[in-house]
Coordinates of C-alpha atoms in Angstrom, one line a residue:
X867 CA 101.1 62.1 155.6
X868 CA 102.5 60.4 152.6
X869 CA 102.7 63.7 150.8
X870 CA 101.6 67.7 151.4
X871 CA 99.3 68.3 148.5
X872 CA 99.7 72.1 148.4
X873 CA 96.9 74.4 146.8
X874 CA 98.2 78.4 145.8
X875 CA 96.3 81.2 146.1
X876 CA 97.1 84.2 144.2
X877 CA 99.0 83.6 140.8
X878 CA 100.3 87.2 139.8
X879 CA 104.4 87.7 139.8
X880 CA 105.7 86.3 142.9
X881 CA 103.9 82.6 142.5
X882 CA 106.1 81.9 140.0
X883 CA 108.9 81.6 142.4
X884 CA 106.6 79.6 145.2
X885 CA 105.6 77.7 141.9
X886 CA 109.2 77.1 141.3
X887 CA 110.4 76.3 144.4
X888 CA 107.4 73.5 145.3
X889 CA 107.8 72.0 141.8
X890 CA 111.8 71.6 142.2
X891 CA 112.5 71.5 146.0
X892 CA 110.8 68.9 148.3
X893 CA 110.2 65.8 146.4
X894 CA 107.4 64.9 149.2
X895 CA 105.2 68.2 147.6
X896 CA 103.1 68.7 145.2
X897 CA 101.0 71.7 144.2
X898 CA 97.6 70.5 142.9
X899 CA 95.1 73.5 143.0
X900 CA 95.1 77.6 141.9
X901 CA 93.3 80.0 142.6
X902 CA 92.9 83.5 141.4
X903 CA 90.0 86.2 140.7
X904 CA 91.8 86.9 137.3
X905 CA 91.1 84.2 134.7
X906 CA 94.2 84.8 132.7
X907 CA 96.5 84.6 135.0
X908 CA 95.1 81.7 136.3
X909 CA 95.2 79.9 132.9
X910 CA 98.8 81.0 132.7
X911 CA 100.3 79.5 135.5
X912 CA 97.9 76.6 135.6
X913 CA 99.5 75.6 131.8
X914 CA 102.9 76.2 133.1
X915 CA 103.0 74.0 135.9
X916 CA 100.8 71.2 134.7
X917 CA 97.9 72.0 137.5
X918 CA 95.1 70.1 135.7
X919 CA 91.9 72.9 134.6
X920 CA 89.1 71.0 136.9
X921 CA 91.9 72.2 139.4
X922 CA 91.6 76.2 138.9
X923 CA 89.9 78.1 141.1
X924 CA 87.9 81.7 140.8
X925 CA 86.9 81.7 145.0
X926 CA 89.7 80.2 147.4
X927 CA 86.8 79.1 149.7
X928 CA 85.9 77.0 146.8
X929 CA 89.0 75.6 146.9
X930 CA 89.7 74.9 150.2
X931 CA 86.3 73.2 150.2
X932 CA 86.7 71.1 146.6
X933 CA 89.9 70.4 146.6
X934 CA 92.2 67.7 148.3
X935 CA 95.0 69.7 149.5
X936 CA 96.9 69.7 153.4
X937 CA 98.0 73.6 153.1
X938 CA 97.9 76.6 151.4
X939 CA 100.3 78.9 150.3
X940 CA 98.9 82.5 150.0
X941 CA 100.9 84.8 147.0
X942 CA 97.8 87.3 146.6
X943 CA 97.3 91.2 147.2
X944 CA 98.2 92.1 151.0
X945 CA 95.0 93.1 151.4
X946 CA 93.4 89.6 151.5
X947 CA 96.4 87.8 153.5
X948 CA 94.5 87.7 156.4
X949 CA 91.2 87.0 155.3
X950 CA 92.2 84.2 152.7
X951 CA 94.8 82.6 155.7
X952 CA 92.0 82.7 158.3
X953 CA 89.6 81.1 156.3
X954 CA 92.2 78.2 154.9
X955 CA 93.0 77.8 159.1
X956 CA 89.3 77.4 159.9
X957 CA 89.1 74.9 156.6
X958 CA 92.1 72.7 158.7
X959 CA 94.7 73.9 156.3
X960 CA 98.0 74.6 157.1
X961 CA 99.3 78.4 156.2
X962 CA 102.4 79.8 154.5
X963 CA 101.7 83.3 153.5
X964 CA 104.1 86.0 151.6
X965 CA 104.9 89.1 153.4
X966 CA 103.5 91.2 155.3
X967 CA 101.8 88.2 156.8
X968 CA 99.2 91.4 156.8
X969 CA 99.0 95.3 156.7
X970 CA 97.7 95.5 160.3
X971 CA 99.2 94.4 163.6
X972 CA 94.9 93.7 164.3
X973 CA 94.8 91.8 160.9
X974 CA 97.9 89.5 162.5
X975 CA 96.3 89.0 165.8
X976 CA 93.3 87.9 164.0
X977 CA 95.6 85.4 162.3
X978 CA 97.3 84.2 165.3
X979 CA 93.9 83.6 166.9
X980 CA 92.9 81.5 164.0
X981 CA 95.6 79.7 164.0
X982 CA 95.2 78.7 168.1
X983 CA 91.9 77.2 167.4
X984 CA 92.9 75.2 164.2
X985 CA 96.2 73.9 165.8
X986 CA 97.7 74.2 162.3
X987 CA 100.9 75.9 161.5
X988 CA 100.6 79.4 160.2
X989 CA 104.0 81.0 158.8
X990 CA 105.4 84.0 157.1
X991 CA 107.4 83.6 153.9
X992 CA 110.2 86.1 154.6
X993 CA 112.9 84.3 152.7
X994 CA 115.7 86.7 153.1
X995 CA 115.9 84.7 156.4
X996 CA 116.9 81.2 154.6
X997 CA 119.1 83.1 152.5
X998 CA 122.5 81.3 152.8
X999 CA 124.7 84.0 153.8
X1000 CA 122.0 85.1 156.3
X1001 CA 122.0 81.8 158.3
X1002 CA 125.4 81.5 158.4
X1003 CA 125.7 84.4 160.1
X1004 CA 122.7 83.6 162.3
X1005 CA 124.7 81.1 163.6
X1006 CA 127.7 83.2 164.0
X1007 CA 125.6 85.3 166.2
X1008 CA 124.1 82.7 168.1
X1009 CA 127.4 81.5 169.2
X1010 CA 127.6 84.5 171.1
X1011 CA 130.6 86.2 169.3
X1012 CA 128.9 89.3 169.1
X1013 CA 127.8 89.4 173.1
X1014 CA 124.7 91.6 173.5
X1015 CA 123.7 93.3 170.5
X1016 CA 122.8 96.6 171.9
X1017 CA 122.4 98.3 168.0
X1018 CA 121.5 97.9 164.4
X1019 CA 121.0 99.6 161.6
X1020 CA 118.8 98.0 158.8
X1021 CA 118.4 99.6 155.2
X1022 CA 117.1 98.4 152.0
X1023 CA 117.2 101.5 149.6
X1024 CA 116.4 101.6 146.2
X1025 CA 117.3 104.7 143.8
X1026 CA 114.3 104.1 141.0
X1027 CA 112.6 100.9 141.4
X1028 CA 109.4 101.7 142.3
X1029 CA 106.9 98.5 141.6
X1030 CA 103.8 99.9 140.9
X1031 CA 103.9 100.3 136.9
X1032 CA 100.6 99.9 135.4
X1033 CA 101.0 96.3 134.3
X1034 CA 100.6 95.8 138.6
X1035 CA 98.2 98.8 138.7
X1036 CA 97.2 99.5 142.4
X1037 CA 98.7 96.6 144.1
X1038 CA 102.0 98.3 145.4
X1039 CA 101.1 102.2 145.4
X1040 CA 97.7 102.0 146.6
X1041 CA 97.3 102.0 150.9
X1042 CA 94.0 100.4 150.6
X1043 CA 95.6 97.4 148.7
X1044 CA 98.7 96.9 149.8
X1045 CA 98.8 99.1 153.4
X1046 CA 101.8 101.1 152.4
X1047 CA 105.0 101.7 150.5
X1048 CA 108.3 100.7 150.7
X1049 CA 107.7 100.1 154.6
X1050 CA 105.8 96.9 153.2
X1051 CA 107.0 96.1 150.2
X1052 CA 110.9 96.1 150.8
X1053 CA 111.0 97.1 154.7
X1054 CA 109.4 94.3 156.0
X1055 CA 112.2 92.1 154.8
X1056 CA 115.4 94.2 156.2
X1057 CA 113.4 94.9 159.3
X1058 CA 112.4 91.1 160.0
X1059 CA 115.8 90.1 159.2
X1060 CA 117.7 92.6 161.6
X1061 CA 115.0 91.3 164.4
X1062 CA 115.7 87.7 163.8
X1063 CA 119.9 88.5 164.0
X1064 CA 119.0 90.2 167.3
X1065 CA 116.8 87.6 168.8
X1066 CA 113.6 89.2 168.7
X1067 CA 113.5 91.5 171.3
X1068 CA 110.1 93.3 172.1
X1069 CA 109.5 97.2 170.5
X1070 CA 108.0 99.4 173.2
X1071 CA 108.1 102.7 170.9
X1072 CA 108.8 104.2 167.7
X1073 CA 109.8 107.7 166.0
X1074 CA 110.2 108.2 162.2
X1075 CA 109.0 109.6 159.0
X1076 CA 107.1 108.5 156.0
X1077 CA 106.4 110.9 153.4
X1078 CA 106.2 110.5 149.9
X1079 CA 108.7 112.9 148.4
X1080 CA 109.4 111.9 144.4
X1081 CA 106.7 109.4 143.7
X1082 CA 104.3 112.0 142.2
X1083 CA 106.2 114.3 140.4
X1084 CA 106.0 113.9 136.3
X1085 CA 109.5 114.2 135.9
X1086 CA 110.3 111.4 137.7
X1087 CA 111.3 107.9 136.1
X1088 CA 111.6 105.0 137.5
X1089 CA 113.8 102.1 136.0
X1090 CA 110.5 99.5 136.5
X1091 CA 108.0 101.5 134.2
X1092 CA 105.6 104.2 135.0
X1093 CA 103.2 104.0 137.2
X1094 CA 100.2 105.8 138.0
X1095 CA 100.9 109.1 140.3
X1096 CA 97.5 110.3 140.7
X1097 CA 96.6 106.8 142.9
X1098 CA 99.5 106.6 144.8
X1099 CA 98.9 107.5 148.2
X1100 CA 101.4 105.8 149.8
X1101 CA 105.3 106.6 151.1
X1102 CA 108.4 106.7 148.6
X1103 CA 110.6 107.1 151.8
X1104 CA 111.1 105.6 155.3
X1105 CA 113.3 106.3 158.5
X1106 CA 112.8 105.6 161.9
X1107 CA 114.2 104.8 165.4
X1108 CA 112.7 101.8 167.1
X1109 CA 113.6 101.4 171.0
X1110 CA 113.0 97.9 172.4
X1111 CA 112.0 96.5 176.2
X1112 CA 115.8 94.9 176.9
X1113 CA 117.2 98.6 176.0
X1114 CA 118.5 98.0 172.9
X1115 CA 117.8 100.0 169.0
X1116 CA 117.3 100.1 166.0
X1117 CA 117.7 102.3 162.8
X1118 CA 115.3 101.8 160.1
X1119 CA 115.4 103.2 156.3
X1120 CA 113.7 101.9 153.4
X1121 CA 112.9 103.7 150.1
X1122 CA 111.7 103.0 146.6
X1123 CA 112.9 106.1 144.9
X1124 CA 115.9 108.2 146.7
X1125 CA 118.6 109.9 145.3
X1126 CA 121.8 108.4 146.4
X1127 CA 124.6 106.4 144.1
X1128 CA 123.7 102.8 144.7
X1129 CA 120.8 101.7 142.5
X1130 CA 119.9 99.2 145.3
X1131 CA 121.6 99.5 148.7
X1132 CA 120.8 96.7 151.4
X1133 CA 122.8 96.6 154.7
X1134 CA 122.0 95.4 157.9
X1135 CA 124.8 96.3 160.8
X1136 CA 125.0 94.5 164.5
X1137 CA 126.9 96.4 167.2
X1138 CA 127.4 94.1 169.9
X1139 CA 129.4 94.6 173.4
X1140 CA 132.2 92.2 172.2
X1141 CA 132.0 92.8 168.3
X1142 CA 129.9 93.8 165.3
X1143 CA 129.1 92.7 162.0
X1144 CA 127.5 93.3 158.7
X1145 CA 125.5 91.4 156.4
X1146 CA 125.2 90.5 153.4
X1147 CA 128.9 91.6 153.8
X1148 CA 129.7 88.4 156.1
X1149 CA 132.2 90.8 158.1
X1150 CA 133.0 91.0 161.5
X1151 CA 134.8 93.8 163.6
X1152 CA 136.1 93.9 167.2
X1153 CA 139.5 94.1 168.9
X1154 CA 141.6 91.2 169.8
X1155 CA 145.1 91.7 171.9
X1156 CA 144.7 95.7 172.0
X1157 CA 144.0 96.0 168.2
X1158 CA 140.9 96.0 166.3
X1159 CA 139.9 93.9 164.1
X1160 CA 138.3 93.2 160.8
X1161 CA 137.6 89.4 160.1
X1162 CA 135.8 87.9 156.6
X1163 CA 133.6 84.9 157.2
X1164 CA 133.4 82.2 154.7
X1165 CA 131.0 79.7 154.2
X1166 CA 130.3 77.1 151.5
X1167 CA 127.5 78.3 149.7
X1168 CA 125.2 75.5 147.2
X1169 CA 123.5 79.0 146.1
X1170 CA 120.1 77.7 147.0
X1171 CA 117.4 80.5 146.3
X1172 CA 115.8 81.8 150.1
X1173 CA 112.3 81.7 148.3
X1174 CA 113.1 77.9 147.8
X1175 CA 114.7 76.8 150.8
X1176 CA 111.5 78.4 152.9
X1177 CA 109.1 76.4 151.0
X1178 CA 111.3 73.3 152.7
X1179 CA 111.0 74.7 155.8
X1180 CA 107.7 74.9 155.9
X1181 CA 107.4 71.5 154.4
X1182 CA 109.9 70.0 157.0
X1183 CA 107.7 71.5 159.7
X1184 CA 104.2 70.1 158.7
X1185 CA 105.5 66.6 158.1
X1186 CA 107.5 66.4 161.3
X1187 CA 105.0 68.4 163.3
X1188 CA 107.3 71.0 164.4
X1189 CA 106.9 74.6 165.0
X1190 CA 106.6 77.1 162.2
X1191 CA 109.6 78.3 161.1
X1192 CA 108.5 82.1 161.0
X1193 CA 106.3 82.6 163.8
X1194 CA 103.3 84.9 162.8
X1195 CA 104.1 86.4 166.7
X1196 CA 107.1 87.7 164.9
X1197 CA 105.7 89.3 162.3
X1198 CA 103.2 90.9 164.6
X1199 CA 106.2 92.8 165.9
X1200 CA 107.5 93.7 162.7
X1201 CA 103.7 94.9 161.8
X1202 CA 103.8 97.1 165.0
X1203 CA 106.5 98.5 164.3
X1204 CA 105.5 99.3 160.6
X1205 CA 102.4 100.6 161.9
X1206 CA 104.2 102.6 164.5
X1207 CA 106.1 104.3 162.0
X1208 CA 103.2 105.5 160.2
X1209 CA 101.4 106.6 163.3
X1210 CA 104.4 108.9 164.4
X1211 CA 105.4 110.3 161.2
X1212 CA 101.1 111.6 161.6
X1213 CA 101.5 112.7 164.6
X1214 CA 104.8 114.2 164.5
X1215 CA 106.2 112.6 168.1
X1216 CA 107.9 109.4 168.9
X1217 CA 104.3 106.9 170.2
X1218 CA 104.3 103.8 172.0
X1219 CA 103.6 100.3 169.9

């Protein structure tokens, strides 16, 4: 393969940045089909990168049948992850989807089974993970400074940012489109990250909360527009407690609208056996010759956007034939945790995922 011809599906807010990153990034890629069910944005981003009208799509079957393209990259509604993926696996397409890779751990499954049959490489664009200051200190870790990391705490907490303003109408505040709140929105990304700095170990059980505290009171603003209260069903607030198979934990909190000082908090915080650390902070503490310690990493940093440098991954892994970079079998186990959450905060115990 000469070149990955790449066609998008979905072309609301965050194509622009997949857009972005395929059209200045790997000089072996080239988007050259769209696809949406909504005509205007579909003009709009077709004009604005050049993607030539007999190349715009209304159905992403008819795409993936029309068009001559070696993967897809799916930027849609969660709702339709997995059924849009699945069918571009089936139609011998490789897969890069945006997060959740889908609302349902049976929806990922689904996936992964697709994916087995087509032999193609299905991944999940969490880009926080090829954020620079996040794989330098992946690689910190995986010198094994921090021993076993026993502990973490993962946040990502905003004080009024809630995304589901009417110009994006039910897509983030609605469970039937999008299969939750902040948990999928924003959680998915601190979560996934924490797992990946702790090596992915496997859940076995989850307790937490997930109720919906500020979102639908009129007095209320939020700093992103309003948005409609009378369809949001979802969660404004997370926290839970996730126990994994190797003995180790995790704290969980996400939120789109919760009163503390910070108008967006993120912190993820290891607590290894021979020291911890704390991203995006880049710090490090333990206790060297009877004192503790409290060390800075640095790193040269080029500043490259994660959404960008994912795209090359995945890019980098097609044309060399190499595994996917995000392995949809890790996302499963952020999904089942996700889902876990939910299912305890209903039943008001700690259950099994």
């Amino acid at each position: 393969m000469e070149k990955l011809r790449v066609g998008l599906a979905g072309c609301g807010g965050i194509s622009g940045v997949h857009l972005s990153g395929w059209d200045n990034m790997h000089p072996d890629c080239e988007v050259v089909a769209l696809c949406d069910i909504k005509e205007e944005a579909l003009k709009f981003r077709g004009e604005q990168y050049k993607v030539p009208a007999d190349q715009w799509y209304s159905d992403h079957r008819d795409m993936f049948e029309k068009a001559d393209i070696d993967a897809v990259d799916v930027c849609t509604p969660n709702r339709v992850h997995a059924e849009i993926s699945i069918n571009a696996l089936k139609a011998g397409k490789h897969v890069i989807c945006e997060k959740p890779l889908a609302p349902t751990p049976d929806e990922i499954r689904r996936m992964i089974a697709a994916r087995d049959e087509a032999g193609k490489i299905l991944m999940t664009a969490q880009h926080q993970r090829f954020m620079r200051s996040s794989q330098h200190l992946k690689a910190y870790i995986d010198t094994g400074a921090l021993g076993e990391v026993y502990y973490a705490r993962a946040h990502f907490l905003r004080r009024r940012f809630i995304p589901g303003h009417r110009a994006k109408g039910k897509s983030f505040i609605c469970k039937e489109y999008s299969g939750g709140g902040p948990c999928i929105d924003i959680g998915v990304h601190i979560l996934d990250l924490a797992l990946h700095f702790m090596g992915y170990p496997e859940p076995v059980s989850v307790s937490g909360i997930t109720p919906c505290k500020l979102g639908k009171r009129e007095d209320i603003r939020g700093w992103w527009g309003e948005w409609d209260r009378d369809i949001m069903d979802v969660e404004d607030f997370a926290a839970g407690f996730v126990r994994f198979k190797n003995g180790a934990a995790l704290s969980l909190e996400c939120s789109w609208l919760l009163n503390i000082r910070e108008k967006e908090y993120q912190k993820i915080t290891l607590c290894g056996t021979e020291a911890g650390a704390e991203w995006p902070q880049l710090t490090v503490h333990g206790e060297t010759a009877g004192s503790v310690t409290d060390t800075q990493l640095t790193f040269p940093d080029d500043r490259m956007d994660g959404h960008h440098v994912e795209l090359d991954a995945f890019a980098d892994a097609v044309f060399d034939g190499m595994p996917s970079p995000v392995p949809p079998e890790q996302s499963l186990n952020v999904q089942r945790i996700l889902d876990g959450l939910y299912r305890s905060y209903e039943a008001g115990r700690e259950v099994e995922v």
